[in-house]
């Protein structure tokens, strides 16, 4: 019965996703990376390599490490929108490929959707990340930013106050990032959907229709003012972290009253 219930929930989530995309605006046109820039995160393994070599557009999808030599150490990189976005629902779908590469050949396949990007990368763009990783999709990673949320004191996992979550503030200035673990693992084999709902300075992260994390009072550090200031818009990026992956249906749409809060 549990498997039937899970199948029914995933079917409902798929229907909801299809309906939600009816008024969506594509960020990826399915033909090329117009509207995106490409960059390494840190130093490239091969100085002669272009970051653009890590991303191919194939069959209307983005394919990472499309030219990689099996077993060879790979650079990490990202694509980033040229425009800022806020008060939107960001949507993408991903599935893992077979290949993994050093220095992460013996680790879970890893990627990420970074949003509300601001400032210079260090080495990843500064902002908030919806982790996309085998077994960890839905975690929050936050860099040079800060967010209020709540976690279960015993497990450290995201939990609502009604479920015993205690309030915490995570984030700091400068290099490095801090993490809030997802409430539950909702990733499945094959294609998965990720949605990030941004209402002003709040966020809700959703995997396959399941809310995995929430945050509020998003701020970024302002050197000129020497103060934390509201963070409610920024660019969007997708990471490539030494694991083959495919991405499709990368869109934004207006936030609706029925979207999770």
C-alpha positions as a Python dict, from the first residue, in 0.01 Angstrom:
ca = {
    (1, 'X'): (0, 0, 0),
    (2, 'X'): (287, 237, 78),
    (3, 'X'): (424, 196, -275),
    (4, 'X'): (82, 259, -425),
    (5, 'X'): (47, 575, -216),
    (6, 'X'): (391, 695, -328),
    (7, 'X'): (306, 626, -692),
    (8, 'X'): (-21, 816, -657),
    (9, 'X'): (156, 1111, -493),
    (10, 'X'): (415, 1125, -771),
    (11, 'X'): (142, 1110, -1035),
    (12, 'X'): (-40, 1399, -871),
    (13, 'X'): (285, 1594, -849),
    (14, 'X'): (348, 1535, -1220),
    (15, 'X'): (1, 1665, -1306),
    (16, 'X'): (54, 1970, -1084),
    (17, 'X'): (390, 2037, -1247),
    (18, 'X'): (241, 2015, -1596),
    (19, 'X'): (-40, 2253, -1501),
    (20, 'X'): (200, 2495, -1333),
    (21, 'X'): (413, 2523, -1646),
    (22, 'X'): (126, 2644, -1863),
    (23, 'X'): (207, 3011, -1791),
    (24, 'X'): (583, 2960, -1760),
    (25, 'X'): (856, 3150, -1944),
    (26, 'X'): (1149, 2937, -2064),
    (27, 'X'): (1496, 3033, -1940),
    (28, 'X'): (1648, 2772, -2172),
    (29, 'X'): (1536, 2772, -2535),
    (30, 'X'): (1632, 2410, -2607),
    (31, 'X'): (1870, 2509, -2890),
    (32, 'X'): (2163, 2694, -2731),
    (33, 'X'): (2269, 2879, -2416),
    (34, 'X'): (2152, 3225, -2524),
    (35, 'X'): (2066, 3421, -2210),
    (36, 'X'): (2328, 3239, -2004),
    (37, 'X'): (2697, 3289, -1934),
    (38, 'X'): (2937, 3001, -1866),
    (39, 'X'): (3224, 3005, -1616),
    (40, 'X'): (3454, 2781, -1417),
    (41, 'X'): (3414, 2768, -1040),
    (42, 'X'): (3773, 2831, -941),
    (43, 'X'): (4070, 2720, -1151),
    (44, 'X'): (4027, 2494, -1452),
    (45, 'X'): (4202, 2157, -1450),
    (46, 'X'): (4317, 2217, -1808),
    (47, 'X'): (4414, 2581, -1883),
    (48, 'X'): (4340, 2519, -2251),
    (49, 'X'): (3983, 2413, -2181),
    (50, 'X'): (3683, 2640, -2218),
    (51, 'X'): (3407, 2625, -1959),
    (52, 'X'): (3164, 2601, -2250),
    (53, 'X'): (3308, 2254, -2328),
    (54, 'X'): (3142, 2120, -2012),
    (55, 'X'): (2788, 2200, -2132),
    (56, 'X'): (2627, 2071, -2451),
    (57, 'X'): (2276, 2124, -2581),
    (58, 'X'): (2146, 1791, -2710),
    (59, 'X'): (1792, 1686, -2800),
    (60, 'X'): (1652, 2002, -2642),
    (61, 'X'): (1832, 1940, -2310),
    (62, 'X'): (2150, 2053, -2136),
    (63, 'X'): (2403, 1771, -2101),
    (64, 'X'): (2699, 1820, -1865),
    (65, 'X'): (3046, 1671, -1930),
    (66, 'X'): (2941, 1581, -2281),
    (67, 'X'): (3303, 1585, -2409),
    (68, 'X'): (3473, 1444, -2099),
    (69, 'X'): (3729, 1165, -2126),
    (70, 'X'): (3622, 868, -1911),
    (71, 'X'): (3817, 856, -1586),
    (72, 'X'): (3989, 1192, -1639),
    (73, 'X'): (3985, 1462, -1372),
    (74, 'X'): (3729, 1732, -1455),
    (75, 'X'): (3683, 2099, -1376),
    (76, 'X'): (3369, 2226, -1206),
    (77, 'X'): (3168, 2500, -1372),
    (78, 'X'): (2829, 2665, -1397),
    (79, 'X'): (2592, 2843, -1632),
    (80, 'X'): (2432, 3164, -1506),
    (81, 'X'): (2147, 3377, -1638),
    (82, 'X'): (2232, 3722, -1765),
    (83, 'X'): (1923, 3869, -1594),
    (84, 'X'): (1807, 3897, -1233),
    (85, 'X'): (1483, 3740, -1112),
    (86, 'X'): (1267, 3769, -801),
    (87, 'X'): (910, 3693, -697),
    (88, 'X'): (898, 3391, -927),
    (89, 'X'): (879, 3014, -923),
    (90, 'X'): (1196, 2863, -1071),
    (91, 'X'): (1146, 2519, -1222),
    (92, 'X'): (1379, 2261, -1371),
    (93, 'X'): (1390, 1889, -1429),
    (94, 'X'): (1705, 1677, -1403),
    (95, 'X'): (1826, 1320, -1426),
    (96, 'X'): (2168, 1174, -1362),
    (97, 'X'): (2390, 1027, -1629),
    (98, 'X'): (2616, 728, -1570),
    (99, 'X'): (2957, 898, -1561),
    (100, 'X'): (3138, 1037, -1256),
    (101, 'X'): (3484, 1190, -1263),
    (102, 'X'): (3773, 1269, -1028),
    (103, 'X'): (3789, 1445, -788),
    (104, 'X'): (3434, 1318, -709),
    (105, 'X'): (3444, 976, -875),
    (106, 'X'): (3378, 798, -545),
    (107, 'X'): (3120, 1045, -413),
    (108, 'X'): (2746, 1097, -478),
    (109, 'X'): (2657, 1266, -805),
    (110, 'X'): (2631, 1637, -738),
    (111, 'X'): (2493, 1953, -896),
    (112, 'X'): (2280, 2243, -775),
    (113, 'X'): (2039, 2523, -860),
    (114, 'X'): (2172, 2855, -724),
    (115, 'X'): (1939, 3154, -710),
    (116, 'X'): (1930, 3512, -578),
    (117, 'X'): (2291, 3541, -691),
    (118, 'X'): (2474, 3858, -592),
    (119, 'X'): (2836, 3968, -584),
    (120, 'X'): (3146, 3793, -709),
    (121, 'X'): (3186, 3412, -701),
    (122, 'X'): (3401, 3255, -426),
    (123, 'X'): (3440, 3013, -612),
    (124, 'X'): (3068, 2947, -666),
    (125, 'X'): (2831, 3240, -717),
    (126, 'X'): (2721, 3394, -388),
    (127, 'X'): (2354, 3331, -315),
    (128, 'X'): (2124, 3047, -211),
    (129, 'X'): (2146, 2693, -348),
    (130, 'X'): (1883, 2424, -378),
    (131, 'X'): (2116, 2126, -351),
    (132, 'X'): (2079, 1867, -626),
    (133, 'X'): (2272, 1561, -513),
    (134, 'X'): (2204, 1191, -487),
    (135, 'X'): (2029, 1150, -153),
    (136, 'X'): (2048, 1520, -62),
    (137, 'X'): (1830, 1704, -312),
    (138, 'X'): (1644, 1978, -128),
    (139, 'X'): (1919, 2091, 110),
    (140, 'X'): (1983, 2466, 136),
    (141, 'X'): (2341, 2589, 92),
    (142, 'X'): (2378, 2962, 155),
    (143, 'X'): (2686, 3170, 69),
    (144, 'X'): (2756, 3536, 161),
    (145, 'X'): (2390, 3549, 256),
    (146, 'X'): (2173, 3474, 556),
    (147, 'X'): (1833, 3313, 614),
    (148, 'X'): (1601, 3233, 905),
    (149, 'X'): (1455, 2883, 918),
    (150, 'X'): (1379, 2609, 1172),
    (151, 'X'): (1535, 2268, 1231),
    (152, 'X'): (1471, 1965, 1445),
    (153, 'X'): (1720, 2002, 1736),
    (154, 'X'): (1777, 1626, 1746),
    (155, 'X'): (1838, 1559, 1376),
    (156, 'X'): (1940, 1897, 1233),
    (157, 'X'): (1686, 1846, 952),
    (158, 'X'): (1447, 2120, 844),
    (159, 'X'): (1123, 2102, 1045),
    (160, 'X'): (831, 2338, 1079),
    (161, 'X'): (770, 2492, 1424),
    (162, 'X'): (451, 2285, 1443),
    (163, 'X'): (663, 1971, 1401),
    (164, 'X'): (909, 2073, 1672),
    (165, 'X'): (1148, 2281, 1464),
    (166, 'X'): (1355, 2535, 1656),
    (167, 'X'): (1435, 2874, 1497),
    (168, 'X'): (1788, 2920, 1359),
    (169, 'X'): (1967, 3176, 1145),
    (170, 'X'): (2230, 3045, 906),
    (171, 'X'): (2476, 3223, 679),
    (172, 'X'): (2780, 3446, 702),
    (173, 'X'): (2989, 3691, 503),
    (174, 'X'): (3289, 3593, 291),
    (175, 'X'): (3392, 3256, 152),
    (176, 'X'): (3234, 2931, 256),
    (177, 'X'): (2874, 2822, 285),
    (178, 'X'): (2635, 2690, 550),
    (179, 'X'): (2372, 2423, 514),
    (180, 'X'): (2018, 2329, 619),
    (181, 'X'): (1940, 1963, 557),
    (182, 'X'): (1619, 1877, 372),
    (183, 'X'): (1311, 1761, 560),
    (184, 'X'): (1278, 1436, 365),
    (185, 'X'): (1431, 1263, 65),
    (186, 'X'): (1199, 1292, -234),
    (187, 'X'): (1435, 1213, -522),
    (188, 'X'): (1341, 917, -746),
    (189, 'X'): (1511, 720, -1020),
    (190, 'X'): (1503, 892, -1360),
    (191, 'X'): (1365, 1241, -1406),
    (192, 'X'): (1308, 1466, -1103),
    (193, 'X'): (1150, 1811, -1075),
    (194, 'X'): (1281, 2095, -859),
    (195, 'X'): (1082, 2412, -786),
    (196, 'X'): (1194, 2714, -585),
    (197, 'X'): (917, 2954, -484),
    (198, 'X'): (1044, 3306, -415),
    (199, 'X'): (807, 3553, -251),
    (200, 'X'): (998, 3867, -162),
    (201, 'X'): (1260, 3761, 94),
    (202, 'X'): (1115, 3412, 154),
    (203, 'X'): (1182, 3078, -15),
    (204, 'X'): (1021, 2737, -42),
    (205, 'X'): (1212, 2449, -202),
    (206, 'X'): (1012, 2162, -355),
    (207, 'X'): (1129, 1827, -496),
    (208, 'X'): (881, 1622, -697),
    (209, 'X'): (594, 1810, -536),
    (210, 'X'): (726, 1759, -180),
    (211, 'X'): (829, 2065, 27),
    (212, 'X'): (1185, 1995, 143),
    (213, 'X'): (1294, 2330, 292),
    (214, 'X'): (1177, 2680, 374),
    (215, 'X'): (1344, 3008, 466),
    (216, 'X'): (1251, 3367, 543),
    (217, 'X'): (1415, 3704, 605),
    (218, 'X'): (1674, 3648, 334),
    (219, 'X'): (1957, 3901, 350),
    (220, 'X'): (2294, 3968, 189),
    (221, 'X'): (2595, 4146, 333),
    (222, 'X'): (2645, 4503, 204),
    (223, 'X'): (3009, 4610, 244),
    (224, 'X'): (2931, 4975, 174),
    (225, 'X'): (2673, 4991, 452),
    (226, 'X'): (2843, 4732, 672),
    (227, 'X'): (2502, 4579, 726),
    (228, 'X'): (2276, 4292, 623),
    (229, 'X'): (2022, 4410, 363),
    (230, 'X'): (1715, 4244, 212),
    (231, 'X'): (1782, 3983, -57),
    (232, 'X'): (1489, 3940, -295),
    (233, 'X'): (1629, 3919, -649),
    (234, 'X'): (1932, 3790, -834),
    (235, 'X'): (2060, 3572, -1113),
    (236, 'X'): (2011, 3195, -1144),
    (237, 'X'): (2280, 2931, -1202),
    (238, 'X'): (2311, 2556, -1257),
    (239, 'X'): (2622, 2373, -1138),
    (240, 'X'): (2832, 2099, -1299),
    (241, 'X'): (3032, 1917, -1032),
    (242, 'X'): (3216, 1628, -1199),
    (243, 'X'): (2901, 1423, -1258),
    (244, 'X'): (2715, 1369, -1583),
    (245, 'X'): (2363, 1511, -1570),
    (246, 'X'): (2080, 1619, -1798),
    (247, 'X'): (1854, 1923, -1749),
    (248, 'X'): (1533, 2022, -1925),
    (249, 'X'): (1224, 2245, -1886),
    (250, 'X'): (1411, 2528, -1712),
    (251, 'X'): (1150, 2798, -1659),
    (252, 'X'): (1017, 3075, -1440),
    (253, 'X'): (655, 3171, -1378),
    (254, 'X'): (461, 3408, -1152),
    (255, 'X'): (395, 3297, -796),
    (256, 'X'): (38, 3184, -728),
    (257, 'X'): (-164, 3200, -409),
    (258, 'X'): (-198, 2820, -419),
    (259, 'X'): (181, 2763, -426),
    (260, 'X'): (327, 2625, -102),
    (261, 'X'): (419, 2883, 161),
}
